[in-house]
Tab-separated table of N, CA and C in Angstrom:
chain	number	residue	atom	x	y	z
A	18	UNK	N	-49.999	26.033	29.409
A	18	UNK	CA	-48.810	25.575	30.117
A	18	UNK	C	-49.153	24.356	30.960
A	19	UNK	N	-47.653	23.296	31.356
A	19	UNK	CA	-48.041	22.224	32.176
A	19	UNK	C	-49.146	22.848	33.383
A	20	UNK	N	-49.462	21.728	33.740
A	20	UNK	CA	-49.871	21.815	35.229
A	20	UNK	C	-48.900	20.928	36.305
A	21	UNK	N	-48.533	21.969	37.203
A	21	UNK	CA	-47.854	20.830	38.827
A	21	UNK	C	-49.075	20.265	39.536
A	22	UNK	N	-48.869	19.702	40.113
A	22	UNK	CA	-49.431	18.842	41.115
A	22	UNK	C	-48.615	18.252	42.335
A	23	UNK	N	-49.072	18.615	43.831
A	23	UNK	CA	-48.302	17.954	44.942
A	23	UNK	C	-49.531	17.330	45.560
A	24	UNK	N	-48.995	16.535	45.780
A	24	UNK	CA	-50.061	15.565	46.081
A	24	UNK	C	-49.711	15.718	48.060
A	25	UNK	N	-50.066	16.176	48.569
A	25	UNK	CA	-50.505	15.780	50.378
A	25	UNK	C	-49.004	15.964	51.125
A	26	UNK	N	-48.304	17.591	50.472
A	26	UNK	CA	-47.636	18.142	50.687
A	26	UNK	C	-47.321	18.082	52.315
A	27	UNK	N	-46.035	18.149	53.003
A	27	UNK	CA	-45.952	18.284	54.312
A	27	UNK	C	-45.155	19.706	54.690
A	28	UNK	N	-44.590	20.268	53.866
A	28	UNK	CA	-43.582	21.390	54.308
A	28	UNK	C	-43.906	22.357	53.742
A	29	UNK	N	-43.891	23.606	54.817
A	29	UNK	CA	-44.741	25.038	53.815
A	29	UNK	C	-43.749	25.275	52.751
A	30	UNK	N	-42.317	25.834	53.009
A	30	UNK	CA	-41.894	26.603	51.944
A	30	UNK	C	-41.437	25.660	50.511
A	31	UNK	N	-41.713	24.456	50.409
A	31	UNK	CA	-41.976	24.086	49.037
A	31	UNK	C	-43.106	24.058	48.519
A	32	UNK	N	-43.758	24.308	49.366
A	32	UNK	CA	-45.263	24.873	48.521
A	32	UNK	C	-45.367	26.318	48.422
A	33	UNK	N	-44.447	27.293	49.036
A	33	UNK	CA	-44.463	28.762	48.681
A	33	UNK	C	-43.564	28.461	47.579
A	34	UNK	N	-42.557	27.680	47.395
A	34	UNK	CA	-41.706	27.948	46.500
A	34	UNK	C	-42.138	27.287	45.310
A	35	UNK	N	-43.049	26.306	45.130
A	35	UNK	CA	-43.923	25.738	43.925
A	35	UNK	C	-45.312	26.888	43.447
A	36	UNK	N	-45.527	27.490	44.246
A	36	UNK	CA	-46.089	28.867	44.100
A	36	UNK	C	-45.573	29.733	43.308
A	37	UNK	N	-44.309	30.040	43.588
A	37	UNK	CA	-43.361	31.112	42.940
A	37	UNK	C	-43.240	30.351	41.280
A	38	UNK	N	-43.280	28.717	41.382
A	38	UNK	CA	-42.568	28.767	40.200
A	38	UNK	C	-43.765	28.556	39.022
A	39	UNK	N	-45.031	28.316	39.734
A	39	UNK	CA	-46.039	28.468	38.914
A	39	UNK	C	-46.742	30.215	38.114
A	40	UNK	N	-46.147	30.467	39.481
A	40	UNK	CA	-46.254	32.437	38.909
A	40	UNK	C	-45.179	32.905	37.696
A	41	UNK	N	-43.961	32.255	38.104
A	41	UNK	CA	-42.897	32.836	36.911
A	41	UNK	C	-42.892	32.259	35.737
A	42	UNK	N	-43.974	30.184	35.741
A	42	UNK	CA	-43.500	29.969	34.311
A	42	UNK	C	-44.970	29.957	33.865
A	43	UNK	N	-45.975	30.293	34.325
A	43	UNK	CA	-47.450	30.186	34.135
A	43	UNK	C	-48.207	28.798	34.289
A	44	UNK	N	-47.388	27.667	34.916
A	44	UNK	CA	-47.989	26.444	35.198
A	44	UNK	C	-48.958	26.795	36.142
A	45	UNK	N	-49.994	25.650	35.875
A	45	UNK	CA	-51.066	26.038	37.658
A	45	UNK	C	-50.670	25.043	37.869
A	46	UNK	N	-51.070	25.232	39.807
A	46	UNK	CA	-50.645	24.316	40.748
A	46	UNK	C	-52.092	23.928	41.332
A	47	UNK	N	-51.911	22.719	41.427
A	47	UNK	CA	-52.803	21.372	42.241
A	47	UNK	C	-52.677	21.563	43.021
A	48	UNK	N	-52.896	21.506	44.608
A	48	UNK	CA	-52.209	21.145	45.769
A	48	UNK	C	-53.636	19.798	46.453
A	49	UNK	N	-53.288	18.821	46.582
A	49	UNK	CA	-54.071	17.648	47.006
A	49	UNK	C	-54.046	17.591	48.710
A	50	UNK	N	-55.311	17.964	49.286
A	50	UNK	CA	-55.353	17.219	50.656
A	50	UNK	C	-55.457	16.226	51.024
A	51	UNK	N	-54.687	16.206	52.318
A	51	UNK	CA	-54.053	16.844	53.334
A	51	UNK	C	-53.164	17.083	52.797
A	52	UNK	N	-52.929	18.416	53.718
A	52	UNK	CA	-51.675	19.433	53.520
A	52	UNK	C	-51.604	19.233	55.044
A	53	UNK	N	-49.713	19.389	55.329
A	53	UNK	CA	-49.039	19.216	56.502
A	53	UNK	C	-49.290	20.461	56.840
A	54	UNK	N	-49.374	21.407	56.617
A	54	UNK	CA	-49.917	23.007	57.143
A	54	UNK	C	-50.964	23.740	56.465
A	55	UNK	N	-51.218	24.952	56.955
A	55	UNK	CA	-52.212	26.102	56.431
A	55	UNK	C	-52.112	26.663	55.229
A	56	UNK	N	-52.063	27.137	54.391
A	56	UNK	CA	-52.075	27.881	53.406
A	56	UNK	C	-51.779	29.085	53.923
A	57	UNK	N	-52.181	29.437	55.041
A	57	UNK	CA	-51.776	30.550	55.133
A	57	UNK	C	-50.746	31.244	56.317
A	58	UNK	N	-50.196	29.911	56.476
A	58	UNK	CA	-48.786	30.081	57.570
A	58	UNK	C	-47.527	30.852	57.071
A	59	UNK	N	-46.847	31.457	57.983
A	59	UNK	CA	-46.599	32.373	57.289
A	59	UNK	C	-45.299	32.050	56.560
A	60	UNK	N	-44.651	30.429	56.769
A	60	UNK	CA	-43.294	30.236	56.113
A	60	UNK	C	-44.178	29.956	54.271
A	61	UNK	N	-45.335	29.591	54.160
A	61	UNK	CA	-45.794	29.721	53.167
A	61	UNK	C	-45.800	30.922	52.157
A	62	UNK	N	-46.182	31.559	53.068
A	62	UNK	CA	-46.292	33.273	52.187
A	62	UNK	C	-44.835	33.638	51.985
A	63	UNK	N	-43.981	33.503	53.065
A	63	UNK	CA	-42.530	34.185	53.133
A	63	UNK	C	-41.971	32.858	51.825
A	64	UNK	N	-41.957	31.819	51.358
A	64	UNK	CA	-41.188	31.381	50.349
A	64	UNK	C	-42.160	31.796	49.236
A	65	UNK	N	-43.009	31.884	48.771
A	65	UNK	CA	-44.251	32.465	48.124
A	65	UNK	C	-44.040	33.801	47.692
A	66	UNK	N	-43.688	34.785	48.828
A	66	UNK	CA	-43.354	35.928	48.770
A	66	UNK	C	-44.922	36.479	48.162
A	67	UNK	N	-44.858	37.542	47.298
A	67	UNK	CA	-45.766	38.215	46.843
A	67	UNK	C	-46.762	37.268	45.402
A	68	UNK	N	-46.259	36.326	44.898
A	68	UNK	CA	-46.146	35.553	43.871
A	68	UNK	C	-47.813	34.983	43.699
A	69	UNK	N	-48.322	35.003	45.077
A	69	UNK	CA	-49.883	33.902	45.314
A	69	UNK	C	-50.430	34.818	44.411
A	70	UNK	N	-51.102	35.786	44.209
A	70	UNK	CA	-51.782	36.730	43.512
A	70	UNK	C	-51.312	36.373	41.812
A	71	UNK	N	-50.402	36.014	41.572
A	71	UNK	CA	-49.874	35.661	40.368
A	71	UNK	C	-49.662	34.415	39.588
A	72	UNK	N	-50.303	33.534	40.930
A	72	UNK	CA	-50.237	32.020	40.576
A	72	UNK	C	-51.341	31.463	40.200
A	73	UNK	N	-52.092	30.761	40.032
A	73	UNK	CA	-53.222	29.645	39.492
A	73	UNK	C	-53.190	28.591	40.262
A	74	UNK	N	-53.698	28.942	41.697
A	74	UNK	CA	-53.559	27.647	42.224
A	74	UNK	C	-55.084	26.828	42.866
A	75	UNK	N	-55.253	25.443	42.769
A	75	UNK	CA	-56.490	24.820	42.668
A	75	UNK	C	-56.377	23.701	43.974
A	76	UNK	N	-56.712	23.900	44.667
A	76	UNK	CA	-56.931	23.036	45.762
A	76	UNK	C	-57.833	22.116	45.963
A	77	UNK	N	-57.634	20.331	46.146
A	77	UNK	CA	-58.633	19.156	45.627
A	77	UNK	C	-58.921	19.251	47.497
A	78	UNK	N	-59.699	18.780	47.837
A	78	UNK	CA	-60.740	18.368	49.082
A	78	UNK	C	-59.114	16.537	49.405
A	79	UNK	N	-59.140	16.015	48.703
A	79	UNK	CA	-58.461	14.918	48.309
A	79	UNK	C	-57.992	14.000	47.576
A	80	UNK	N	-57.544	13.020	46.988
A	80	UNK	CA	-57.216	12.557	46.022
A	80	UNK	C	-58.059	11.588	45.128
A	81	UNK	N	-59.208	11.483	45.676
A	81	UNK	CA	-60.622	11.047	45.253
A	81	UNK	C	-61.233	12.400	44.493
A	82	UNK	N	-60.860	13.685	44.899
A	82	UNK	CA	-61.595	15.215	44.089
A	82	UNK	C	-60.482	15.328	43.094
A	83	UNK	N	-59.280	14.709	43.250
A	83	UNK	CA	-58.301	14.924	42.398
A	83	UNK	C	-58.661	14.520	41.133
A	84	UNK	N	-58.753	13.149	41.365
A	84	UNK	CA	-59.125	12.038	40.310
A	84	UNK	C	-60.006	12.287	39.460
A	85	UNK	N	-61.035	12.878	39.975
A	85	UNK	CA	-62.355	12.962	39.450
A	85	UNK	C	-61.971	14.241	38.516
A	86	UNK	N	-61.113	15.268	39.095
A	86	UNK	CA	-60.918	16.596	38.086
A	86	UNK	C	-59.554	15.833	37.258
A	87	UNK	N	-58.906	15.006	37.144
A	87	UNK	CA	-58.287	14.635	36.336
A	87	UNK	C	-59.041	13.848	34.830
A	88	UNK	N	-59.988	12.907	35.157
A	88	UNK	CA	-60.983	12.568	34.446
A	88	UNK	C	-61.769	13.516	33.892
A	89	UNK	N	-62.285	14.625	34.426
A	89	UNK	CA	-63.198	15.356	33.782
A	89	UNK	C	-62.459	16.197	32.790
A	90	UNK	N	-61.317	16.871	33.390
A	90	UNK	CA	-60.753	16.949	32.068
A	90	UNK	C	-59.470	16.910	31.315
A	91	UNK	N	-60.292	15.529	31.123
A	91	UNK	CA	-59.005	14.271	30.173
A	91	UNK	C	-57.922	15.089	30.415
A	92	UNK	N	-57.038	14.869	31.343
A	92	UNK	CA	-55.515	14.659	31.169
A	92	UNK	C	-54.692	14.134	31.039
A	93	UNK	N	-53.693	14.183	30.640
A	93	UNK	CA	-52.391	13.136	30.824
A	93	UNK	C	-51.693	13.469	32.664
A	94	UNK	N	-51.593	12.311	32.931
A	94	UNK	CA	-51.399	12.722	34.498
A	94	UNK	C	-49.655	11.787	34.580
A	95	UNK	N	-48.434	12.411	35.532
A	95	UNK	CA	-47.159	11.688	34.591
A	95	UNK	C	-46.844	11.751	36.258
A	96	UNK	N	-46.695	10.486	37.051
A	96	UNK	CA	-46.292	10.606	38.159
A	96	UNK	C	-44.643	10.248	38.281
A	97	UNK	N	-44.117	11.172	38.963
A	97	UNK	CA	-43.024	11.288	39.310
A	97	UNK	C	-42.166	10.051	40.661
A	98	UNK	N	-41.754	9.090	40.155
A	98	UNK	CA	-41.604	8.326	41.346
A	98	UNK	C	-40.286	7.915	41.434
A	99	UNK	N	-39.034	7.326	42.197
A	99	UNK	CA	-37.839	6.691	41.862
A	99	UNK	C	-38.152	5.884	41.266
A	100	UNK	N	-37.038	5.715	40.267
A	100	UNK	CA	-37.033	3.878	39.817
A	100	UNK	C	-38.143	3.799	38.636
A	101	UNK	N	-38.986	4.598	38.239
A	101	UNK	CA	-39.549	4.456	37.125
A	101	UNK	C	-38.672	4.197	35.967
A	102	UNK	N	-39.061	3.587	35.300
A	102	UNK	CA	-38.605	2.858	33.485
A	102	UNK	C	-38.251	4.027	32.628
A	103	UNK	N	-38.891	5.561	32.823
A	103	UNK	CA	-38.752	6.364	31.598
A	103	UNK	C	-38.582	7.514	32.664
A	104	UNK	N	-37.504	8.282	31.787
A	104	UNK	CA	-37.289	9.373	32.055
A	104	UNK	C	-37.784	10.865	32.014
A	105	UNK	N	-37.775	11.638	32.843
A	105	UNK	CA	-38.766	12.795	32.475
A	105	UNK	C	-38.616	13.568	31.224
A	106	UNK	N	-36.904	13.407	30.885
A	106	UNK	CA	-37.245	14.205	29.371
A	106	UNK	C	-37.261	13.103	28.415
A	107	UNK	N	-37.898	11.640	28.363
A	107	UNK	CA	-38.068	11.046	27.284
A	107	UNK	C	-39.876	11.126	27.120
A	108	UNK	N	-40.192	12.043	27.689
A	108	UNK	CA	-42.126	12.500	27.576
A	108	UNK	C	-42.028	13.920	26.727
A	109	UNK	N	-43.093	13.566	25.704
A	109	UNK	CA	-43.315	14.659	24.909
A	109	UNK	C	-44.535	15.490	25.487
A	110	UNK	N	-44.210	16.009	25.978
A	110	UNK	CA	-45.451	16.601	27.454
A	110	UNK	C	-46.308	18.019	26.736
A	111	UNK	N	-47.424	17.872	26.313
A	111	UNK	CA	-48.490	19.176	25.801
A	111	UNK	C	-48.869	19.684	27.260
A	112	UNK	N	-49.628	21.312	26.496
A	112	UNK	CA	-50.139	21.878	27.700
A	112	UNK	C	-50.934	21.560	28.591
A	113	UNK	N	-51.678	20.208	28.412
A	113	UNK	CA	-52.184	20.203	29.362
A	113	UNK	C	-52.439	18.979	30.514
A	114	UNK	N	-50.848	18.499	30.171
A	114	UNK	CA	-50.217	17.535	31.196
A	114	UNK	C	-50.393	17.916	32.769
A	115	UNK	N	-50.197	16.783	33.510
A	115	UNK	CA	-50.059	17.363	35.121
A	115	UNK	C	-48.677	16.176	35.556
A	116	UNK	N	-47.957	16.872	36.170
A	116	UNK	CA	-46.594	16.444	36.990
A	116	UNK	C	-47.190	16.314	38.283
A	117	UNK	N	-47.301	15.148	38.799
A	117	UNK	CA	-47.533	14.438	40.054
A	117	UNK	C	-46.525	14.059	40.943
A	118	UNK	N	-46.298	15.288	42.324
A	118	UNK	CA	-45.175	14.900	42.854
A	118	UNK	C	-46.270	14.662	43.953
A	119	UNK	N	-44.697	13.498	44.697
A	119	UNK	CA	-45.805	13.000	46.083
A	119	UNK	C	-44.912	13.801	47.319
A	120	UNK	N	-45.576	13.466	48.571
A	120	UNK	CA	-45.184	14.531	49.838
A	120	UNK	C	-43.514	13.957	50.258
A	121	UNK	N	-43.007	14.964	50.847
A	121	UNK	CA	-41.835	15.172	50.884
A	121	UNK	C	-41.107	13.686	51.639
A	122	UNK	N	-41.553	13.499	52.589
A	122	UNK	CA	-40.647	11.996	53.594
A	122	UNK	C	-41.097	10.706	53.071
A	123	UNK	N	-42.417	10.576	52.207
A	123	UNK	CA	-42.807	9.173	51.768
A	123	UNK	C	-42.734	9.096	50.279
A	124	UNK	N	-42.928	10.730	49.399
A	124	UNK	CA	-43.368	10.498	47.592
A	124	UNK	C	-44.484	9.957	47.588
A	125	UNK	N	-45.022	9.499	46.318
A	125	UNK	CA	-46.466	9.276	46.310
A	125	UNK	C	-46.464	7.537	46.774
A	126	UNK	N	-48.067	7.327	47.595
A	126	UNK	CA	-47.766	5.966	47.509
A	126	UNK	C	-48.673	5.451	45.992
A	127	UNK	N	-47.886	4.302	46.576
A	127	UNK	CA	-48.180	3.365	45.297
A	127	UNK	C	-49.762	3.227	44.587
A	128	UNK	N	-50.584	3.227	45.511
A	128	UNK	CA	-51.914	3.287	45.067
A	128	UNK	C	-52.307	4.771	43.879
A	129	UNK	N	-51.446	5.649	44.341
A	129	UNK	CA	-51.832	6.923	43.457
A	129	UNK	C	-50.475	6.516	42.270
A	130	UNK	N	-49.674	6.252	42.419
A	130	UNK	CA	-48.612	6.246	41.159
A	130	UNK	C	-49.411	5.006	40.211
A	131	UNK	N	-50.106	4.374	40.969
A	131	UNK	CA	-50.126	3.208	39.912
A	131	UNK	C	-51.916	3.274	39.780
A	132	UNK	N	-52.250	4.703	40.232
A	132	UNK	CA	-54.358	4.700	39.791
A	132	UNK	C	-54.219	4.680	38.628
A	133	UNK	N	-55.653	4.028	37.439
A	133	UNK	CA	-56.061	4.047	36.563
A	133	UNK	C	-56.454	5.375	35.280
A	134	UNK	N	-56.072	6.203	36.543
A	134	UNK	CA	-56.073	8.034	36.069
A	134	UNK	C	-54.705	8.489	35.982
A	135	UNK	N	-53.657	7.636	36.191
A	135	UNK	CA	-52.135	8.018	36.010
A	135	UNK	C	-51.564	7.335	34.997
A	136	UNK	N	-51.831	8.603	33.846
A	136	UNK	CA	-51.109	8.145	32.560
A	136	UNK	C	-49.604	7.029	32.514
A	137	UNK	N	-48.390	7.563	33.402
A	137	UNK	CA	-47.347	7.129	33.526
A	137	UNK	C	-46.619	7.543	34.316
A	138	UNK	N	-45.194	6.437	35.380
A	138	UNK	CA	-44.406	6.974	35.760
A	138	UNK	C	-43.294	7.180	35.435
A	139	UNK	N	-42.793	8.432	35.818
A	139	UNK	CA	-41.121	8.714	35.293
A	139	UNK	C	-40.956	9.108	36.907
A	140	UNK	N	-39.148	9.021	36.050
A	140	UNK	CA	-38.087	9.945	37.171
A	140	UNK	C	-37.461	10.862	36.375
A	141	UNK	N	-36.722	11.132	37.613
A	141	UNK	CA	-35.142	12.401	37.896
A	141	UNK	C	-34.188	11.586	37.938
A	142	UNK	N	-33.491	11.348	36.863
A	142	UNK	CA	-32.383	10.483	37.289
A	142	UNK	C	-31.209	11.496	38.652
A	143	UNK	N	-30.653	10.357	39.569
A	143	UNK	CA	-29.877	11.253	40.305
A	143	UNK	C	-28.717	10.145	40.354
A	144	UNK	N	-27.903	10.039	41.779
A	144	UNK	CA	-27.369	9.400	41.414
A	144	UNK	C	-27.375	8.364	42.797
A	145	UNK	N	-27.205	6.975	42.351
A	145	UNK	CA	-27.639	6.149	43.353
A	145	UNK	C	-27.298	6.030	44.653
A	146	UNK	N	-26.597	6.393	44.887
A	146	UNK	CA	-25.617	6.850	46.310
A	146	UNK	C	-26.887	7.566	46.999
A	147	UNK	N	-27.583	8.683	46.530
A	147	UNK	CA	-28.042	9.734	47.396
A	147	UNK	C	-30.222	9.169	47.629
A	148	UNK	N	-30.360	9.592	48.420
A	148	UNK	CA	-31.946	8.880	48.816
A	148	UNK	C	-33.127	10.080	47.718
A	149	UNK	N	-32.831	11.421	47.549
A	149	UNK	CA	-34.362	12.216	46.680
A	149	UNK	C	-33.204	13.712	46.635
A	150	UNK	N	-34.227	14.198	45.898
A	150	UNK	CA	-34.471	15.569	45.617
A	150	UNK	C	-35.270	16.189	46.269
A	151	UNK	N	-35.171	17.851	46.913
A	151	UNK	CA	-35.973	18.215	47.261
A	151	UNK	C	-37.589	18.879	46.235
A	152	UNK	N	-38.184	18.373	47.431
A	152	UNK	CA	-39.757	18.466	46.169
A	152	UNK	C	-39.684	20.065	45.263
A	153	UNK	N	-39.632	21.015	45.746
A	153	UNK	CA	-39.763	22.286	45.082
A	153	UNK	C	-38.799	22.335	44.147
A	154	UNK	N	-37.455	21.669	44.111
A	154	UNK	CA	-36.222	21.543	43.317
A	154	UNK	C	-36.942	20.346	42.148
A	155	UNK	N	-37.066	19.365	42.401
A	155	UNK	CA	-36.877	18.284	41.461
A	155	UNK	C	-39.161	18.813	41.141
A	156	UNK	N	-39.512	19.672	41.018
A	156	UNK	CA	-40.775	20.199	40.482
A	156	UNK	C	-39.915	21.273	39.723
A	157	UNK	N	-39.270	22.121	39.868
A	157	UNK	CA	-38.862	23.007	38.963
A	157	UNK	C	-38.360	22.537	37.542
A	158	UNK	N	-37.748	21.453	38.260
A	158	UNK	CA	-36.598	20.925	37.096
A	158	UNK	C	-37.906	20.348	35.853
A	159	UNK	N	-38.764	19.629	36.296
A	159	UNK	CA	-39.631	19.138	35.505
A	159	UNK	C	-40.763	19.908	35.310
A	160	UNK	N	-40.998	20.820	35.689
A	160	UNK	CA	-41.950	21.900	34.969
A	160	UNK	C	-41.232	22.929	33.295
A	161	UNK	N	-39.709	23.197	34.037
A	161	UNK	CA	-38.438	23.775	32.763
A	161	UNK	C	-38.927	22.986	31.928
A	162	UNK	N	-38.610	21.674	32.261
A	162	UNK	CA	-38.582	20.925	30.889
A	162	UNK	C	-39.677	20.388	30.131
A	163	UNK	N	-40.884	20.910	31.175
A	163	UNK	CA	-42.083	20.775	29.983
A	163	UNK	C	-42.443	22.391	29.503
A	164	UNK	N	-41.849	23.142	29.710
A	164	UNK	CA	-41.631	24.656	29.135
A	164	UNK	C	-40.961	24.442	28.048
A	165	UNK	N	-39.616	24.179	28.226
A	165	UNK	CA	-38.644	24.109	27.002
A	165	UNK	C	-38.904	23.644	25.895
A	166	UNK	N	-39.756	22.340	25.872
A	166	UNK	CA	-40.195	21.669	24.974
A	166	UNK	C	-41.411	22.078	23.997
A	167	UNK	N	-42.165	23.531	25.067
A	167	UNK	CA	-43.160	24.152	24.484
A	167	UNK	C	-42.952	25.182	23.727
A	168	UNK	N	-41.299	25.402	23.812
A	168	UNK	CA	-40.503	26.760	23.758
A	168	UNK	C	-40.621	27.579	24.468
A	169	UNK	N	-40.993	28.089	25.197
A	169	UNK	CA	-41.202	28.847	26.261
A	169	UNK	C	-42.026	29.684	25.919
A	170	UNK	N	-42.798	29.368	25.297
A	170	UNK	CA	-44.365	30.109	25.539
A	170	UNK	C	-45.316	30.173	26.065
């Protein structure tokens, strides 16, 4: 199954709730330091719920340990940014892609959307009027759709 990735997350319960959704569709989760909180605060666990025990989740030191486990093993890495050229369902995404979302008030900066270890960027189309998606929402949506495409196996 895909892999998520949040890259230097700031808010617990989208990382309990990217938890949950790695437990229900079998994606593992990245989580890249800094993290805006603990792992083990408790709005983490409470959107998380019981789910951590059921998840696959891999925690980088930073985005320099990221890189290096992205390279080691060869991935396709598909960063998620506004305004990218291609859309998330125009990627034919195998298991062992990673969805690169960036932290909630900035998204990723530019230096990581555009590293030499980031296969490509896409979006979420929304609609221009409105500023983002919330991260745990617009990660679900693009984890589904690299499920669907796998059939849901």
């Amino acid at each position: 199954m895909v892999r998520l990735a949040l890259h230097t997350p700031e808010i617990p319960p989208n990382t309990g709730n990217a938890i949950r959704l790695a437990a229900n569709t079998g994606a593992e989760l990245h989580l890249v330091r800094p993290l805006g909180f603990s792992l083990d605060e408790r709005s983490v666990r409470r959107a998380g719920l019981d789910y951590a025990d059921l998840a696959e989740v891999v925690v980088h030191d930073d985005t320099a340990a990221f890189a290096g486990w992205v390279r080691a093993a060869g991935a396709r890495v598909f960063a998620f940014v506004p305004g990218a050229p291609v859309r998330y369902t125009d990627v034919a995404y195998s298991d062992e892609d990673v969805l690169l979302f960036g932290r909630e008030s900035t998204g990723l900066p530019p230096e990581v959307a555009g590293a030499d270890w980031v296969t490509g960027t896409v979006a979420l189309p929304m609609r221009s009027s409105n500023r983002s998606l919330n991260l745990a929402n617009a990660a679900a949506v693009a984890v589904y759709e690299a499920w669907r495409q796998q059939g849901f196996s």
